[in-house]
Amino acid sequence: MSQQTGKTPGSGVVSSDKMKMWGGRFAERTAASVEAFTCSVQVDSRLYRQDIAGSRAHARMLARQGLISDEECGLILDGLEEIEGEISRGEFVFRPELEDIHMNIEKTLAERIGPAGEKLHTARSRNDQVALDFRLYLREETDRLQDLLAGMQRALVDQARRWRRAVMPGYTHLQRAQPVLVAHHLLAYYEMFKRDRQRLADCRRRINVLPLGAAALAGTGLPIDREYVAQLLDFPEVSANSLDTVSDRDFAVEFAAAASLIQVHLSRLAEELVLWTSEEFSFVILPDAFCTGSSIMPQKKNPDVPELIRGKSGRVTGHLMSLLTLLKGLPLAYNRDLQEDKEPVFDIVDTVSASLALAAELMAGLRFNEEKLTAALSRGCMTATDLADYLVRKQIPFRQAHAIVGRTVAYALEQGRDVGELSLPELRRFAECIDEDVFAVLSVSGSVASRNSTGGTGGERVDEAIARAEAELG
Ligand code: ARG
C-alpha cells in the first residue's frame, strides 16, 4: 500500500501520523515501508459488517450506562448505518494509512459526526474489538457451512435411495474384498459429514462467547455492562478472563481443524470419483458439465472438479498448521502476530464452501454404471468370506474354515474361475459338509443380503439407514 498524506483543509500538508488515531506520542512519521507492511485493511475489510454490528451494540451500551448521551448514540448509529451502506455498495474509500477495518470505520465516523464519533472507542480496544469481529464472523460461517454440509448429505442420501439396489465391490487395500450396496458406500460419507456437523456445532459453542469488554488486556475502570452487550449480540456467555480473551484464538484453530476434516472427507470422496471414472474402473459417469477436455487429446474427459477438491485439501490443512504455528510461543496477551489469523481462516471458509457446493452438485448428477459394477463383482472371489461363514454355520471353527476357503480360492484362481463358479462336487473336495444351499451364499446378492448386522450392508439395514438419514435431514 502506498503512503498517503492526510490533508486538513486550510492547514496545508500534515504528516499522516497526525491523522493516525494513535499518533499523539509520535514525533516521527511512520515509514512508508512500515505502513505497507503492517496494514491489514485489504484483508480485514471483509469484517466490516461484524465490526459495525459490534460498534452498534457497544454504543448502545455506552449510552445506557451514561458514558455517552442518547443524542451521541443516535449520531453514532446513523453514521455507522451510512458507512455500512457505502461499504456494501463499494463506495467507501478505504485508507491504508488507517491500518485496518476498525480504524477506517471509526475515523470516518469521527470525521463525519465529530466528537460523538470520537467517543465510540470509550472502554474498548482494538484488541477486544477484533476478537469480537472474528467471533461474529465465524459464528455466521459455521452456520453457513452447516447448511452446505446438509446439502451435501442430502445429495448423498438422494443418490443412496436412487441406487438403492445397486451392488459394487467393497475394497480393502484397494483390493476387491466383499460386495456392498452402492447406497451403503454413499452413506459412509453421510456419516462423515454428520460428524463434521457435530464438530462444527461443538466448535460454535466456544466461538459464541463475548470478548468485548476485555479492553486492551486488563478490563476497564469505566462502568460498562458486558452482559447487556452480550444480550444485544446474542452471545449466551461473556468471556471470563480479559488476558485470555484478547490473546485467545483457539476457537479459530478448532474451526480450522473441523474445516480441515470436512475437506479431507471431500478429498477422499473426490479420490474415489477420480478412480471410478477411469477406464480401469468405469463405475461412474460424471456429467459432462463437470468435466473438462484436453487441448491435445480429443478423447479425454477429465474429472477436474474432484481433482481440484482433492488438491485444495492441501491448502486447508496448511492453514491449520499456520494458525497453530502462529500461536505457538506467543506471550500473553495481544501481539500483532495475531493479525495474521484472518487470511488463513478466510481462505479456509472460501475453499471449503466452494468445495462443498461443487461436491453436492457433482454428487447429484452422478450416474453409476451397473453393467461395469456387475462385471467387477464377477471376479475377485468376493464371496469367499461368505463361504467361510457358511462353514462356520456348519460348526467348523473359523480359523479352519478360513484355511479351507483359502485352498478353494487357490484352486478356483488356478482354473481362472471365481469361487462362485465352482460346482458342488468341486467345492465338496475341500469340505464334505457343503450342500446345495451353498450357492445362495456364494451369490453376490446373497452375500449382501446376509450382512444384516447393525451397521452392515444388508438391504434391510441400508433401508433403515436411508430412512434414518432422511429423517435427520428433515
Ligand atoms: N489489525 C489488528 C488485528 O487484526 C487489530 C488489533 C490491533 N491492535 C493493536 N494493539 N495494534 O489484530
Coordinates of C-alpha atoms and ligand atoms in Angstrom, one line a residue:
M1 CA 0.0 0.0 0.0
S2 CA 1.3 3.4 -0.8
Q3 CA 1.9 6.1 1.8
Q4 CA -0.8 8.7 1.7
T5 CA -0.7 12.1 3.2
G6 CA -3.5 13.4 5.3
K7 CA -4.7 16.9 4.3
T8 CA -6.6 19.1 6.7
P9 CA -8.4 22.0 4.9
G10 CA -6.6 25.3 5.4
S11 CA -3.6 23.8 7.2
G12 CA -1.7 22.5 4.3
V13 CA 0.0 19.2 4.3
V14 CA 0.4 17.5 7.6
S15 CA 2.1 14.3 8.5
S16 CA -0.1 11.3 8.0
D17 CA 0.7 10.4 11.7
K18 CA -1.2 13.5 12.8
M19 CA -4.1 11.8 11.3
K20 CA -3.4 8.4 12.9
M21 CA -5.6 7.6 15.8
W22 CA -2.6 6.7 17.9
G23 CA -0.3 9.5 16.5
G24 CA -0.2 11.6 19.8
R25 CA 3.0 10.3 21.3
F26 CA 4.9 10.1 18.0
A27 CA 7.4 12.7 16.8
E28 CA 8.3 11.0 13.5
R29 CA 6.0 9.8 10.8
T30 CA 5.7 6.1 10.1
A31 CA 7.9 4.8 7.4
A32 CA 6.1 4.0 4.2
S33 CA 7.5 0.6 4.2
V34 CA 6.1 0.0 7.7
E35 CA 2.7 1.3 6.8
A36 CA 2.6 -1.1 3.9
F37 CA 3.9 -4.0 6.0
T38 CA 1.5 -3.5 8.9
C39 CA -1.6 -2.6 7.0
S40 CA -4.4 -5.2 7.0
V41 CA -7.4 -3.4 5.7
Q42 CA -7.1 -5.2 2.3
V43 CA -7.8 -8.4 4.2
D44 CA -9.9 -7.5 7.2
S45 CA -12.3 -5.2 5.4
R46 CA -14.2 -8.4 5.0
L47 CA -15.2 -8.0 8.6
Y48 CA -17.0 -4.6 8.1
R49 CA -20.5 -5.9 8.9
Q50 CA -19.3 -7.6 12.1
D51 CA -17.3 -4.5 13.1
I52 CA -20.3 -2.3 12.6
A53 CA -22.6 -4.7 14.5
G54 CA -20.2 -4.7 17.4
S55 CA -19.9 -0.9 17.4
R56 CA -23.6 -0.5 17.4
A57 CA -24.0 -2.7 20.4
H58 CA -21.1 -1.0 22.2
A59 CA -22.6 2.4 21.5
R60 CA -26.0 1.4 22.9
M61 CA -24.3 0.0 26.0
L62 CA -22.3 3.2 26.5
A63 CA -25.5 5.3 26.3
R64 CA -27.3 3.0 28.6
Q65 CA -24.5 3.4 31.1
G66 CA -24.5 7.1 30.8
L67 CA -21.0 7.1 29.2
I68 CA -22.3 8.9 26.2
S69 CA -25.6 10.7 25.7
D70 CA -28.6 9.3 23.8
E71 CA -28.1 12.0 21.2
E72 CA -24.5 11.0 20.7
C73 CA -25.6 7.4 20.5
G74 CA -28.1 8.3 17.8
L75 CA -25.4 10.1 15.8
I76 CA -23.1 7.1 16.0
L77 CA -25.8 4.7 14.9
D78 CA -26.9 6.8 12.0
G79 CA -23.2 7.3 11.0
L80 CA -22.5 3.6 11.2
E81 CA -25.5 2.8 9.1
E82 CA -24.4 5.3 6.4
I83 CA -20.9 3.8 6.4
E84 CA -22.2 0.2 6.2
G85 CA -24.3 1.1 3.2
E86 CA -21.3 2.7 1.4
I87 CA -19.1 -0.2 2.1
S88 CA -21.7 -2.7 0.9
R89 CA -22.2 -0.7 -2.3
G90 CA -18.4 -0.4 -2.9
E91 CA -18.5 3.4 -2.4
F92 CA -16.4 3.6 0.7
V93 CA -12.8 4.7 0.3
F94 CA -10.5 2.6 2.4
R95 CA -7.4 4.4 3.6
P96 CA -4.4 2.0 4.0
E97 CA -2.7 4.5 6.4
L98 CA -5.6 3.8 8.8
E99 CA -4.2 0.2 9.1
D100 CA -7.3 -1.9 9.5
I101 CA -11.1 -2.0 9.1
H102 CA -11.7 -0.9 12.7
M103 CA -9.8 2.4 12.3
N104 CA -11.1 3.0 8.8
I105 CA -14.6 2.9 10.1
E106 CA -14.1 4.7 13.3
K107 CA -12.0 7.6 11.8
T108 CA -14.5 8.1 9.0
L109 CA -17.3 8.2 11.5
A110 CA -15.5 10.8 13.6
E111 CA -14.8 12.9 10.6
R112 CA -18.5 12.9 9.7
I113 CA -20.2 13.3 13.1
G114 CA -17.5 15.0 15.2
P115 CA -16.8 14.4 18.9
A116 CA -19.6 11.8 19.3
G117 CA -17.7 9.6 16.9
E118 CA -14.5 10.1 19.0
K119 CA -16.4 8.7 22.0
L120 CA -17.2 5.4 20.3
H121 CA -13.9 3.8 21.4
T122 CA -14.6 4.5 25.1
A123 CA -13.8 1.5 27.2
R124 CA -12.8 -0.5 24.1
S125 CA -9.6 -1.5 22.5
R126 CA -9.0 -2.9 19.0
N127 CA -7.8 -6.0 20.8
D128 CA -11.2 -6.9 22.1
Q129 CA -12.9 -5.4 19.1
V130 CA -11.0 -7.6 16.6
A131 CA -11.7 -10.7 18.7
L132 CA -15.4 -9.8 18.6
D133 CA -15.5 -9.3 14.9
F134 CA -13.7 -12.5 14.3
R135 CA -16.0 -14.5 16.5
L136 CA -19.1 -12.9 15.0
Y137 CA -17.8 -13.8 11.6
L138 CA -17.0 -17.4 12.4
R139 CA -20.3 -17.8 14.1
E140 CA -22.1 -16.9 10.9
E141 CA -19.7 -19.0 8.8
T142 CA -20.1 -22.1 10.9
D143 CA -23.9 -21.8 10.3
R144 CA -23.4 -21.4 6.6
L145 CA -21.1 -24.4 6.5
Q146 CA -23.8 -26.4 8.4
D147 CA -26.2 -25.6 5.5
L148 CA -23.7 -26.6 2.9
L149 CA -22.9 -29.8 4.7
A150 CA -26.7 -30.6 4.9
G151 CA -26.9 -30.0 1.2
M152 CA -24.0 -32.5 0.6
Q153 CA -25.7 -35.0 2.9
R154 CA -28.9 -34.5 1.0
A155 CA -27.3 -35.3 -2.3
L156 CA -25.7 -38.4 -0.9
V157 CA -28.9 -39.7 0.6
D158 CA -30.9 -39.0 -2.6
Q159 CA -28.3 -41.0 -4.6
A160 CA -28.4 -43.8 -2.0
R161 CA -32.1 -44.1 -2.5
R162 CA -31.8 -43.9 -6.2
W163 CA -29.1 -46.6 -6.4
R164 CA -30.7 -48.5 -3.5
R165 CA -30.3 -51.9 -5.2
A166 CA -27.0 -51.5 -7.0
V167 CA -24.2 -53.6 -5.7
M168 CA -20.5 -52.8 -6.1
P169 CA -17.2 -54.3 -4.9
G170 CA -16.2 -53.1 -1.5
Y171 CA -12.4 -52.7 -1.1
T172 CA -9.7 -53.0 1.5
H173 CA -6.2 -52.1 0.4
L174 CA -7.9 -51.2 -2.8
Q175 CA -8.3 -54.9 -3.5
R176 CA -11.7 -56.3 -4.1
A177 CA -12.9 -57.6 -0.7
Q178 CA -16.7 -58.1 -0.3
P179 CA -19.7 -56.9 -2.2
V180 CA -21.5 -53.9 -0.7
L181 CA -24.5 -51.8 -1.7
V182 CA -23.7 -48.6 -3.5
A183 CA -26.0 -47.0 -1.1
H184 CA -24.0 -48.3 1.8
H185 CA -20.9 -46.8 0.3
L186 CA -22.5 -43.4 -0.2
L187 CA -24.0 -43.4 3.3
A188 CA -20.5 -43.9 4.7
Y189 CA -19.8 -40.3 3.6
Y190 CA -23.1 -39.3 5.0
E191 CA -21.8 -40.4 8.4
M192 CA -18.5 -38.5 8.0
F193 CA -20.4 -35.3 7.2
K194 CA -22.7 -35.9 10.1
R195 CA -19.7 -35.9 12.4
D196 CA -18.3 -32.9 10.7
R197 CA -21.6 -31.1 11.5
Q198 CA -21.4 -32.2 15.1
R199 CA -17.8 -30.9 15.3
L200 CA -18.8 -27.5 13.9
A201 CA -21.7 -27.3 16.3
D202 CA -19.4 -28.1 19.2
C203 CA -16.8 -25.6 18.0
R204 CA -19.5 -22.9 17.6
R205 CA -20.3 -23.1 21.3
R206 CA -16.8 -21.9 22.1
I207 CA -16.8 -19.3 19.3
N208 CA -20.0 -18.0 20.8
V209 CA -18.5 -16.1 23.8
L210 CA -18.5 -12.3 24.0
P211 CA -14.9 -10.9 24.1
L212 CA -15.8 -7.2 24.1
G213 CA -15.1 -5.6 27.4
A214 CA -11.8 -7.2 27.9
A215 CA -10.5 -3.9 26.5
A216 CA -6.7 -3.8 25.8
L217 CA -5.9 -6.7 28.1
A218 CA -6.9 -5.9 31.7
G219 CA -10.6 -4.9 31.5
T220 CA -11.7 -1.3 32.1
G221 CA -12.3 1.0 35.0
L222 CA -15.3 2.6 33.3
P223 CA -18.7 1.3 34.3
I224 CA -19.5 -0.9 31.3
D225 CA -22.2 -3.6 31.1
R226 CA -20.8 -6.6 29.2
E227 CA -23.9 -8.7 29.9
Y228 CA -26.0 -6.2 28.1
V229 CA -23.7 -6.2 25.1
A230 CA -23.8 -10.0 25.1
Q231 CA -27.6 -9.8 25.0
L232 CA -27.6 -7.4 22.1
L233 CA -25.3 -9.5 20.1
D234 CA -26.9 -12.8 21.1
F235 CA -24.0 -14.2 23.0
P236 CA -25.0 -16.7 25.7
E237 CA -21.8 -16.2 27.6
V238 CA -19.3 -13.4 28.4
S239 CA -15.6 -14.3 28.5
A240 CA -14.1 -14.9 31.9
N241 CA -10.5 -13.6 31.7
S242 CA -9.5 -10.4 29.9
L243 CA -6.0 -11.5 29.2
D244 CA -7.1 -14.8 27.7
T245 CA -9.9 -13.0 25.8
V246 CA -7.6 -10.8 23.7
S247 CA -5.0 -13.5 23.1
D248 CA -7.2 -16.5 22.5
R249 CA -7.6 -17.8 19.0
D250 CA -8.2 -21.4 19.8
F251 CA -11.7 -21.1 18.5
A252 CA -10.2 -20.3 15.1
V253 CA -7.9 -23.3 15.4
E254 CA -10.8 -25.6 16.2
F255 CA -12.7 -24.2 13.3
A256 CA -9.7 -24.8 11.0
A257 CA -9.4 -28.3 12.3
A258 CA -13.1 -29.0 11.8
A259 CA -12.9 -27.5 8.3
S260 CA -9.8 -29.5 7.5
L261 CA -11.7 -32.7 8.3
I262 CA -14.5 -31.6 6.0
Q263 CA -12.1 -31.0 3.2
V264 CA -10.3 -34.3 3.9
H265 CA -13.6 -36.1 3.7
L266 CA -14.4 -34.4 0.5
S267 CA -10.9 -35.2 -0.8
R268 CA -11.4 -38.9 -0.1
L269 CA -14.7 -38.9 -1.9
A270 CA -13.1 -36.9 -4.8
E271 CA -10.3 -39.5 -5.0
E272 CA -12.8 -42.3 -5.4
L273 CA -14.6 -40.4 -8.1
V274 CA -11.3 -39.9 -9.9
L275 CA -10.6 -43.6 -9.7
W276 CA -14.2 -44.7 -10.5
T277 CA -14.3 -42.5 -13.7
S278 CA -11.1 -44.0 -15.0
E279 CA -11.4 -46.6 -17.8
E280 CA -10.0 -49.2 -15.5
F281 CA -13.0 -48.9 -13.1
S282 CA -15.7 -47.2 -15.2
F283 CA -18.0 -47.4 -12.2
V284 CA -19.5 -43.9 -12.6
I285 CA -20.2 -41.4 -15.2
L286 CA -19.8 -37.7 -14.3
P287 CA -22.0 -35.1 -16.0
D288 CA -20.1 -33.5 -19.0
A289 CA -20.8 -30.1 -17.4
F290 CA -18.4 -31.1 -14.6
C291 CA -15.5 -32.3 -16.7
T292 CA -13.0 -30.7 -19.0
G293 CA -11.3 -31.9 -22.1
S294 CA -7.7 -32.0 -23.1
S295 CA -6.2 -29.5 -25.5
I296 CA -4.2 -32.2 -27.2
M297 CA -6.0 -35.5 -26.6
P298 CA -9.5 -35.2 -28.2
Q299 CA -10.8 -38.3 -26.5
K300 CA -10.3 -37.1 -22.9
K301 CA -12.9 -36.3 -20.4
N302 CA -11.1 -35.3 -17.2
P303 CA -12.5 -35.2 -13.7
D304 CA -11.0 -31.8 -12.9
V305 CA -13.6 -30.9 -10.2
P306 CA -12.9 -33.8 -7.9
E307 CA -9.2 -33.4 -8.6
L308 CA -9.3 -29.8 -7.5
I309 CA -11.4 -30.6 -4.4
R310 CA -8.7 -33.2 -3.6
G311 CA -5.9 -30.7 -4.3
K312 CA -7.4 -27.9 -2.3
S313 CA -7.3 -30.1 0.9
G314 CA -3.6 -29.1 0.9
R315 CA -4.2 -25.5 1.4
V316 CA -6.9 -26.0 4.0
T317 CA -4.8 -28.3 6.2
G318 CA -1.8 -26.0 5.5
H319 CA -3.8 -23.1 7.0
L320 CA -4.5 -25.2 10.1
M321 CA -0.7 -25.5 10.5
S322 CA -0.2 -21.8 10.0
L323 CA -2.7 -21.0 12.8
L324 CA -1.1 -23.4 15.2
T325 CA 2.3 -22.1 14.4
L326 CA 1.1 -18.5 14.8
L327 CA 0.0 -19.1 18.3
K328 CA 2.9 -21.2 19.5
G329 CA 5.2 -19.2 21.7
L330 CA 3.1 -16.0 21.8
P331 CA 3.3 -14.5 25.3
L332 CA 0.1 -13.1 26.8
A333 CA -1.8 -11.1 25.9
Y334 CA -2.4 -9.4 22.4
N335 CA 0.5 -9.5 20.0
R336 CA 0.4 -8.1 16.5
D337 CA 1.2 -11.6 15.2
L338 CA -2.5 -12.3 15.7
Q339 CA -3.4 -10.1 12.8
E340 CA -2.1 -13.0 10.6
D341 CA -5.0 -15.1 11.8
K342 CA -7.6 -13.8 9.3
E343 CA -6.2 -14.7 5.9
P344 CA -5.9 -18.4 6.5
V345 CA -9.4 -18.5 8.1
F346 CA -10.9 -16.6 5.2
D347 CA -9.3 -18.8 2.7
I348 CA -10.5 -21.9 4.6
V349 CA -14.0 -20.6 4.5
D350 CA -13.9 -19.8 0.8
T351 CA -12.2 -23.1 -0.1
V352 CA -14.4 -25.4 1.9
S353 CA -17.6 -23.6 1.0
A354 CA -16.8 -23.8 -2.7
S355 CA -15.7 -27.4 -2.5
L356 CA -18.8 -28.5 -0.6
A357 CA -21.2 -26.7 -3.0
L358 CA -19.4 -28.2 -6.0
A359 CA -19.3 -31.7 -4.5
A360 CA -23.0 -31.6 -3.7
E361 CA -23.8 -30.6 -7.3
L362 CA -21.5 -33.2 -8.7
M363 CA -22.9 -35.9 -6.4
A364 CA -26.5 -35.0 -7.5
G365 CA -25.5 -35.6 -11.2
L366 CA -23.6 -38.8 -10.7
R367 CA -24.7 -41.9 -12.5
F368 CA -23.4 -45.4 -11.7
N369 CA -22.6 -47.9 -14.5
E370 CA -24.4 -51.0 -13.2
E371 CA -23.1 -53.2 -16.0
K372 CA -19.5 -52.4 -15.1
L373 CA -20.3 -52.9 -11.4
T374 CA -21.7 -56.3 -12.1
A375 CA -18.7 -57.3 -14.2
A376 CA -16.4 -56.2 -11.5
L377 CA -18.3 -58.3 -9.0
S378 CA -17.9 -61.5 -11.0
R379 CA -14.1 -61.5 -10.4
G380 CA -12.1 -61.5 -7.2
C381 CA -13.7 -64.3 -5.3
M382 CA -15.6 -61.7 -3.4
T383 CA -17.9 -64.2 -1.7
A384 CA -15.0 -66.2 -0.1
T385 CA -15.8 -64.8 3.3
D386 CA -19.4 -65.9 2.8
L387 CA -18.2 -69.4 2.2
A388 CA -16.1 -69.3 5.4
D389 CA -19.2 -68.1 7.3
Y390 CA -21.2 -70.9 5.7
L391 CA -18.7 -73.4 7.1
V392 CA -18.8 -71.8 10.5
R393 CA -22.6 -72.3 10.5
K394 CA -21.7 -76.0 9.8
Q395 CA -19.7 -76.0 13.1
I396 CA -16.3 -75.7 11.5
P397 CA -14.1 -73.4 13.6
F398 CA -13.5 -70.1 11.8
R399 CA -9.7 -70.5 11.5
Q400 CA -10.1 -73.9 9.9
A401 CA -12.9 -72.6 7.7
H402 CA -10.6 -69.7 6.6
A403 CA -7.9 -72.2 5.6
I404 CA -10.3 -74.4 3.7
V405 CA -11.6 -71.4 1.7
G406 CA -8.1 -70.3 1.1
R407 CA -7.4 -73.6 -0.6
T408 CA -10.7 -73.4 -2.5
V409 CA -9.8 -69.9 -3.8
A410 CA -6.4 -71.0 -4.9
Y411 CA -8.0 -73.8 -6.8
A412 CA -10.5 -71.5 -8.5
L413 CA -7.9 -69.0 -9.4
E414 CA -5.7 -71.7 -11.0
Q415 CA -8.7 -72.5 -13.2
G416 CA -9.3 -68.9 -14.0
R417 CA -12.7 -69.1 -12.3
D418 CA -14.4 -67.4 -9.4
V419 CA -15.3 -69.5 -6.2
G420 CA -19.0 -68.8 -7.0
E421 CA -18.5 -70.6 -10.3
L422 CA -17.3 -73.9 -8.9
S423 CA -19.6 -76.9 -9.0
L424 CA -20.8 -78.7 -5.8
P425 CA -18.5 -81.8 -6.3
E426 CA -15.6 -79.4 -6.7
L427 CA -16.5 -77.5 -3.6
R428 CA -17.0 -80.7 -1.6
R429 CA -13.4 -81.7 -2.3
F430 CA -12.5 -79.0 0.2
A431 CA -15.2 -79.6 2.8
E432 CA -17.7 -82.5 2.7
C433 CA -20.3 -80.6 4.7
I434 CA -21.0 -78.3 1.8
D435 CA -24.5 -78.7 0.3
E436 CA -26.7 -77.3 -2.5
D437 CA -27.7 -74.4 -0.2
V438 CA -24.1 -73.0 -0.6
F439 CA -25.0 -71.3 -3.9
A440 CA -27.3 -68.9 -2.3
V441 CA -24.5 -67.9 0.0
L442 CA -22.0 -67.6 -2.9
S443 CA -24.1 -65.3 -5.0
V444 CA -23.4 -61.6 -4.8
S445 CA -26.9 -60.8 -3.8
G446 CA -27.0 -63.5 -1.2
S447 CA -23.7 -62.2 0.2
V448 CA -25.0 -58.6 0.5
A449 CA -28.4 -59.6 1.9
S450 CA -26.8 -61.8 4.6
R451 CA -24.8 -58.9 6.1
N452 CA -27.6 -57.6 8.3
S453 CA -25.6 -57.0 11.5
T454 CA -26.1 -53.5 12.8
G455 CA -24.3 -51.1 10.5
G456 CA -23.8 -53.7 7.9
T457 CA -24.5 -53.6 4.1
G458 CA -27.6 -55.9 4.2
G459 CA -30.5 -54.4 2.4
E460 CA -32.7 -54.1 5.5
R461 CA -30.0 -52.3 7.4
V462 CA -29.3 -49.9 4.5
D463 CA -33.1 -49.2 4.0
E464 CA -33.2 -48.3 7.7
A465 CA -30.1 -46.1 7.3
I466 CA -31.6 -44.3 4.4
A467 CA -34.8 -43.7 6.3
R468 CA -32.9 -42.5 9.4
A469 CA -30.8 -40.1 7.3
E470 CA -33.8 -38.7 5.6
A471 CA -35.5 -38.2 9.0
E472 CA -32.3 -36.5 10.3
L473 CA -32.3 -34.1 7.3
G474 CA -35.9 -33.4 7.8
Ligands
ARG1 N1 -5.4 -5.2 12.9 C1 -5.3 -5.7 14.2 C2 -5.5 -7.3 14.2 O1 -6.1 -7.7 13.2 C3 -6.3 -5.1 15.2 C4 -5.8 -5.1 16.6 C5 -4.6 -4.2 16.7 N2 -4.3 -3.9 18.0 C6 -3.1 -3.3 18.3 N3 -2.9 -3.1 19.5 N4 -2.3 -2.9 17.3 O2 -5.1 -8.0 15.0

